PDB file of C-alpha atoms in Angstrom:
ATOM      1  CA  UNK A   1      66.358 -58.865 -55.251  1.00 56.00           C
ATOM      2  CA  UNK A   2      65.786 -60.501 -51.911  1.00 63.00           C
ATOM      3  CA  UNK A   3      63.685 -59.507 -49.342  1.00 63.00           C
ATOM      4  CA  UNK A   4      63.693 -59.971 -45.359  1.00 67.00           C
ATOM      5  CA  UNK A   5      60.478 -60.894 -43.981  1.00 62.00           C
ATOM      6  CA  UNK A   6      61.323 -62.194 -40.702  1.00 65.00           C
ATOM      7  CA  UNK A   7      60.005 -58.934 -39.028  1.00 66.00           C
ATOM      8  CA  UNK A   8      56.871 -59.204 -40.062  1.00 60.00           C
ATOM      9  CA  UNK A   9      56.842 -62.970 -39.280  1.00 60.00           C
ATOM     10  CA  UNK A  10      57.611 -62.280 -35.894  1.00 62.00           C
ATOM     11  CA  UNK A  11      54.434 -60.740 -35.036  1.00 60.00           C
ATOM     12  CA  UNK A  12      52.277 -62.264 -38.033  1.00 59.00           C
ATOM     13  CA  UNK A  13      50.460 -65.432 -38.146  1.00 56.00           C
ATOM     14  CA  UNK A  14      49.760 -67.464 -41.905  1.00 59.00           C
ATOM     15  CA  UNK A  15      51.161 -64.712 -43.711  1.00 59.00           C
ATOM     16  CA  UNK A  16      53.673 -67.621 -45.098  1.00 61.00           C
ATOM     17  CA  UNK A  17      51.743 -66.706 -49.480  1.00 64.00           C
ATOM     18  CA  UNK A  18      52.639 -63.532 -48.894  1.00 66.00           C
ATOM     19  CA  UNK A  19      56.549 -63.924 -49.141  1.00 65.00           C
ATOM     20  CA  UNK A  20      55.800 -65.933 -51.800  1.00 66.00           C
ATOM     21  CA  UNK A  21      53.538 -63.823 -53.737  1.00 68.00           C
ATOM     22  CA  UNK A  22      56.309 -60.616 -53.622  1.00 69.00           C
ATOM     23  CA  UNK A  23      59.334 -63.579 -54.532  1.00 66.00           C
ATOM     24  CA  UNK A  24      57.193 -63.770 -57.733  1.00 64.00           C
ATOM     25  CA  UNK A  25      56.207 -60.383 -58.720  1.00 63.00           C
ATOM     26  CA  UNK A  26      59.998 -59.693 -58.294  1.00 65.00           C
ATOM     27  CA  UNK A  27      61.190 -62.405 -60.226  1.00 64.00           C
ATOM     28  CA  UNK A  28      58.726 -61.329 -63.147  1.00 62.00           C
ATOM     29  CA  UNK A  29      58.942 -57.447 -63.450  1.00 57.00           C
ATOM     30  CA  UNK A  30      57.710 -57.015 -67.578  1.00 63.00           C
ATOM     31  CA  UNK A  31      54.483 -58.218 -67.496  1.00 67.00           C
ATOM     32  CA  UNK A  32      52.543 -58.877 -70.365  1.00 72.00           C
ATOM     33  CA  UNK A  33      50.549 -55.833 -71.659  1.00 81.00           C
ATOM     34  CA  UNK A  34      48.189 -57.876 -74.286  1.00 86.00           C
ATOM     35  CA  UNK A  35      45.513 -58.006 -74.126  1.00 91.00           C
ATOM     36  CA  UNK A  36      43.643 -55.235 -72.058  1.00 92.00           C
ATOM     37  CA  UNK A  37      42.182 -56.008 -68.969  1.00 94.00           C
ATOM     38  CA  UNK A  38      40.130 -54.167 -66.387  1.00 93.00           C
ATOM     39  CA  UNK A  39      39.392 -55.814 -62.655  1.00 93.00           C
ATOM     40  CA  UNK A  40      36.365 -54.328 -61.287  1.00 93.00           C
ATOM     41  CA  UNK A  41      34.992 -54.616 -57.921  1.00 93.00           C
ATOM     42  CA  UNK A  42      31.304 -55.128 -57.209  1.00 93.00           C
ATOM     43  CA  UNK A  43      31.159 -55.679 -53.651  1.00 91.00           C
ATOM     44  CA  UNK A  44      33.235 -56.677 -50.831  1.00 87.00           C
ATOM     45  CA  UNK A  45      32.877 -60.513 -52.155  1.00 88.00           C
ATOM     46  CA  UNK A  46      32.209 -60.006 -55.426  1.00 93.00           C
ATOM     47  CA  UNK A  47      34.900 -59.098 -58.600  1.00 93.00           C
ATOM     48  CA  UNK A  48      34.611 -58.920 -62.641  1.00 95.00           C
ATOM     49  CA  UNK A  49      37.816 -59.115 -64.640  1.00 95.00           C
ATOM     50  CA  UNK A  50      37.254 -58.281 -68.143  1.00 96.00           C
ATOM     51  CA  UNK A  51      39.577 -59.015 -70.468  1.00 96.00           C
ATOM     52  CA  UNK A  52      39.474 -57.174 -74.926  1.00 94.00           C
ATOM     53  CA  UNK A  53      39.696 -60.294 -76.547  1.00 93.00           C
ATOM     54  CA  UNK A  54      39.008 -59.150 -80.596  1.00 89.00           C
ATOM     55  CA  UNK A  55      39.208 -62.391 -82.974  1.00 86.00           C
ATOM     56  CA  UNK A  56      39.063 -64.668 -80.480  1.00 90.00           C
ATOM     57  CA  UNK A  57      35.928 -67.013 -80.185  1.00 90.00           C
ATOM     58  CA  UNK A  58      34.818 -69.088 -76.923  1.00 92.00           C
ATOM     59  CA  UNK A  59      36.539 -72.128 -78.256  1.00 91.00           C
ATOM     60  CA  UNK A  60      39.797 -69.932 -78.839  1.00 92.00           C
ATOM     61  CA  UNK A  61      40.005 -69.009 -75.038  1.00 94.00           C
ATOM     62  CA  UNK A  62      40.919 -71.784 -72.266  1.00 95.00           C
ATOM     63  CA  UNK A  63      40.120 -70.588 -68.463  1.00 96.00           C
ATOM     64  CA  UNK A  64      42.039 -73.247 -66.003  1.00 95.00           C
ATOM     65  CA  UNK A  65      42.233 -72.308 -61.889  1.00 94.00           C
ATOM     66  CA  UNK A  66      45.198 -74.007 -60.800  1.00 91.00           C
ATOM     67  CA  UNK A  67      47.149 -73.581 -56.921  1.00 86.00           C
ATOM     68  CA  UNK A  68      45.294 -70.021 -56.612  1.00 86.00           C
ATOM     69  CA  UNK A  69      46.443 -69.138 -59.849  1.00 90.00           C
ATOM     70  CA  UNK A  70      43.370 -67.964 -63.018  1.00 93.00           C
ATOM     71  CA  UNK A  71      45.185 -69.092 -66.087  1.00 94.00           C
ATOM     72  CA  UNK A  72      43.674 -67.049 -69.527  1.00 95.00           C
ATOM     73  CA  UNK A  73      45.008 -68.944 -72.752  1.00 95.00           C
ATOM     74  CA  UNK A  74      43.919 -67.743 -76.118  1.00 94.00           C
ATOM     75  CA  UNK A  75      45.117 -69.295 -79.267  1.00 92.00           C
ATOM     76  CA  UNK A  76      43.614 -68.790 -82.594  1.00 83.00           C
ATOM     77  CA  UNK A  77      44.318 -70.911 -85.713  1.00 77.00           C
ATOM     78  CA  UNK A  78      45.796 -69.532 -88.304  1.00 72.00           C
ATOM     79  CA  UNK A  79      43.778 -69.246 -91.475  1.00 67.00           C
ATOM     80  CA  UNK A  80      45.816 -67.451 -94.264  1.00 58.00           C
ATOM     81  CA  UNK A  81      45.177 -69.671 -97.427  1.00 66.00           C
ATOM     82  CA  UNK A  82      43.055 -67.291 -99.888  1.00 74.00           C
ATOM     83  CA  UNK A  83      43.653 -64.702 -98.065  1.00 77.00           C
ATOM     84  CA  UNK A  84      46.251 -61.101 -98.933  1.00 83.00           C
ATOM     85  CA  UNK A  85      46.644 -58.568 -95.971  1.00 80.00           C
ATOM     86  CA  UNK A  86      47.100 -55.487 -96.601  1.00 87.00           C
ATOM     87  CA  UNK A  87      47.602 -54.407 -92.992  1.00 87.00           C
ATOM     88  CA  UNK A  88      46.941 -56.336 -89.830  1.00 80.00           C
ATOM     89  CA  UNK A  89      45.763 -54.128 -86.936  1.00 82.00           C
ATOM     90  CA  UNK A  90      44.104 -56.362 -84.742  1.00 79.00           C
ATOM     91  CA  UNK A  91      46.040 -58.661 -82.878  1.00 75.00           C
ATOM     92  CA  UNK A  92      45.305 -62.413 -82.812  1.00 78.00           C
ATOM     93  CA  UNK A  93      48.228 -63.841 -81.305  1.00 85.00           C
ATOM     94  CA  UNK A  94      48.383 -66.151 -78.711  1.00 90.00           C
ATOM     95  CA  UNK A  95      48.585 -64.639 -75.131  1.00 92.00           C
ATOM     96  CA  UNK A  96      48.125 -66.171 -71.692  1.00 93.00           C
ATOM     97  CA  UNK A  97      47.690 -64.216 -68.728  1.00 92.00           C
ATOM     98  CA  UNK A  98      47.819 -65.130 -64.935  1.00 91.00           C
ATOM     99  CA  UNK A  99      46.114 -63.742 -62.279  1.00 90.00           C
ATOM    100  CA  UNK A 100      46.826 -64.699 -58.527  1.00 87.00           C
ATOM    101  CA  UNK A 101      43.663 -65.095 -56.236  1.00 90.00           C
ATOM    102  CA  UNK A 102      43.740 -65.042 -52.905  1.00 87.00           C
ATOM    103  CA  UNK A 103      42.519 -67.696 -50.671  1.00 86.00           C
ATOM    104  CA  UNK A 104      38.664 -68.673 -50.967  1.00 87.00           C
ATOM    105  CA  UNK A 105      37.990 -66.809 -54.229  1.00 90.00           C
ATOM    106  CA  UNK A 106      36.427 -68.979 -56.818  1.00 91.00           C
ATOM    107  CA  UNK A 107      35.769 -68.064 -60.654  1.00 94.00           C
ATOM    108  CA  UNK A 108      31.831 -68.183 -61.020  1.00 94.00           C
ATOM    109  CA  UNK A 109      31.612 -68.099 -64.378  1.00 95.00           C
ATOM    110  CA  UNK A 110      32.431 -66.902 -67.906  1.00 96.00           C
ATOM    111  CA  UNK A 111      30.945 -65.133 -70.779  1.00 96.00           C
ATOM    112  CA  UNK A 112      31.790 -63.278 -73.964  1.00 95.00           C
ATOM    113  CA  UNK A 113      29.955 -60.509 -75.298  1.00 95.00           C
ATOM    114  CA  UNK A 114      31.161 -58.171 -78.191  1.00 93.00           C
ATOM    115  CA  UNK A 115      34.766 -59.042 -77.897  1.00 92.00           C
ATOM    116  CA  UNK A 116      34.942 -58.937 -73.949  1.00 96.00           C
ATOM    117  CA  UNK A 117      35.362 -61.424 -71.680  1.00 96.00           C
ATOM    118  CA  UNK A 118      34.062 -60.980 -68.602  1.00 97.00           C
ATOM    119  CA  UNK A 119      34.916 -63.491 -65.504  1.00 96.00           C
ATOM    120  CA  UNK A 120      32.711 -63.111 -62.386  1.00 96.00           C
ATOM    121  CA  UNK A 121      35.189 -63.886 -59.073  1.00 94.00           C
ATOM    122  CA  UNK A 122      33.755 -64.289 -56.089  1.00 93.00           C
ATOM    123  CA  UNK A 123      35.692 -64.721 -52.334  1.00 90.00           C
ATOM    124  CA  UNK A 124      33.687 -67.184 -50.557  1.00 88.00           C
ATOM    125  CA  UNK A 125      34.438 -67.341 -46.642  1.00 82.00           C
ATOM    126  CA  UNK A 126      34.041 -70.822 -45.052  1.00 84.00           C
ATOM    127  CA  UNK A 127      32.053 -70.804 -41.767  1.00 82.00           C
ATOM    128  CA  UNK A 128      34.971 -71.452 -39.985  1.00 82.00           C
ATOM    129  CA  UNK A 129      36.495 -68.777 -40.555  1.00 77.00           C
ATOM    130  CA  UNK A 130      33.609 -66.135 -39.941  1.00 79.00           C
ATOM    131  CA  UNK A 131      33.665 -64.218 -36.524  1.00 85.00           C
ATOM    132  CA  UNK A 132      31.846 -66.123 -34.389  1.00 85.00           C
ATOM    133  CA  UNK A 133      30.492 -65.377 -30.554  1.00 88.00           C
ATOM    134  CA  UNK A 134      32.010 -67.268 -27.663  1.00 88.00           C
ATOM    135  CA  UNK A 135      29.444 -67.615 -24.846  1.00 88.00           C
ATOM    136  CA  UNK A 136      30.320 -66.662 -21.111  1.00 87.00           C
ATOM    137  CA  UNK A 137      29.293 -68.649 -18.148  1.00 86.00           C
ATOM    138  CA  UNK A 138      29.884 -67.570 -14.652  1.00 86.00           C
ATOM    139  CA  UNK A 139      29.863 -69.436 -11.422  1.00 79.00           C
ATOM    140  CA  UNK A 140      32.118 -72.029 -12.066  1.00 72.00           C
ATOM    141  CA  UNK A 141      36.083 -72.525 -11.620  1.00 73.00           C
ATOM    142  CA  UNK A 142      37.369 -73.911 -15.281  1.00 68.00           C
ATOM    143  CA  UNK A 143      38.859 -77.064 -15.031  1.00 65.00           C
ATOM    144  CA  UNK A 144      36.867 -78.508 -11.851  1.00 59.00           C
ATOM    145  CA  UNK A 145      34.880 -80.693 -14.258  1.00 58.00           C
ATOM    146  CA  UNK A 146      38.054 -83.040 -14.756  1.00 51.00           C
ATOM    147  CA  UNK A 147      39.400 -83.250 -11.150  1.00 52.00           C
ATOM    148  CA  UNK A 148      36.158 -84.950 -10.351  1.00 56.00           C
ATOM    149  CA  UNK A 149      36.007 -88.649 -11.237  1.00 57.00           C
ATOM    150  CA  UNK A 150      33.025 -89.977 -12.968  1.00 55.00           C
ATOM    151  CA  UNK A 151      30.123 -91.357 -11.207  1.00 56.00           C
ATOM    152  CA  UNK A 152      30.025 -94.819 -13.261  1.00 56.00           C
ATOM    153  CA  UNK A 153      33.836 -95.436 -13.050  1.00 49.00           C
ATOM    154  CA  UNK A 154      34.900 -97.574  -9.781  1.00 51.00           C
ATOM    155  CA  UNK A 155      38.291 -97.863  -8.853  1.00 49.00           C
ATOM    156  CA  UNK A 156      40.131-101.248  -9.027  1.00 47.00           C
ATOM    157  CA  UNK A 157      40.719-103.412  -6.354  1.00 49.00           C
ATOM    158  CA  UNK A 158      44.444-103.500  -5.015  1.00 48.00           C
ATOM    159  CA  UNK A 159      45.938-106.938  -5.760  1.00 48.00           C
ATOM    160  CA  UNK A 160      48.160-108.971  -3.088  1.00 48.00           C
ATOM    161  CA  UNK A 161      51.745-109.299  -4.067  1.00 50.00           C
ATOM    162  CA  UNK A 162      52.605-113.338  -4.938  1.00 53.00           C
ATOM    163  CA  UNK A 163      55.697-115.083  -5.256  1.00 53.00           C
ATOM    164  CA  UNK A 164      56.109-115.944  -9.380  1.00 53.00           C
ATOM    165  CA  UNK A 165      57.858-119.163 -10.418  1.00 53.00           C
ATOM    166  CA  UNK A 166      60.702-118.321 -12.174  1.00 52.00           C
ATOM    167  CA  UNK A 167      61.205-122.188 -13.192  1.00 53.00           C
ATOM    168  CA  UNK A 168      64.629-121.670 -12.275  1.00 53.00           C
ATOM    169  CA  UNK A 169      66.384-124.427  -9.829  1.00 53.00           C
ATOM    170  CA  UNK A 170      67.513-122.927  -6.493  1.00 47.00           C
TER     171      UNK A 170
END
């Protein structure tokens, strides 16, 4: 399915992700359902995504940021020898789960606790981009600061025109 966005470009400015971000969540409709997650949200900067992660270990679980992009991997080795089961109800499969971040939000850190992983997200916003105050002066014309010349600079001397030798005979 293929959207139109031009509308919206038409009157938007650096809204080009978010074309791409629909393109993608259309392209992938089934999303994964294990395991269970839950995105919380601390503050207006501030996020927690925790993530039921039974059987799994810290070295079982790889966290990579990559183009905006939080990459969970778990894999778990198999270890069957000795071992019968009579029923397996706890899932150790391998799984990896993406979530998209927006611009300026960096992963924190990481911990595990009781079979949940928690991942502290946090949106950083750069100075430059923070509202700033533009100062007003009054009693001056913009632009009358160029049309005067500088006091040091002294215009150069008008040279006489001279016949060049071409080294041409006549």
């Amino acid at each position: 399915m293929a959207y139109d966005f031009a509308p919206l470009f038409r009157s938007a400015i650096g809204f080009d992700r978010l074309a791409q971000l629909v393109d993608t969540a259309a392209q992938n409709p089934v999303s994964p359902s294990y395991p269970p997650y839950n995105i919380e949200k601390l503050s207006d900067a501030r996020y927690v995504l925790t993530m039921a992660v039974a059987g799994f270990g810290p070295d079982d679980i790889e966290l990579t940021v990559q183009d905006n992009t939080l990459i969970v991997a778990g894999r778990v080795a198999e270890n069957t020898q000795d071992r019968e089961m009579l029923h397996r109800g706890i899932a150790t499969r391998a799984f990896e789960r993406r979530f998209v971040l927006a611009d300026h939000v960096v992963v924190e850190k990481a911990d595990m606790t009781n079979g949940l992983l928690r991942i502290a997200v946090r949106q950083i916003v750069p100075e430059a981009l923070k509202p700033r105050r533009i100062p007003i002066s009054s009693g001056q014309v913009m632009g009358m600061e160029a049309a005067q010349p500088a006091p040091d600079s002294v215009a150069a001397p008008a040279m006489a025109a001279q016949p060049v030798a071409c080294g041409c005979a006549a």
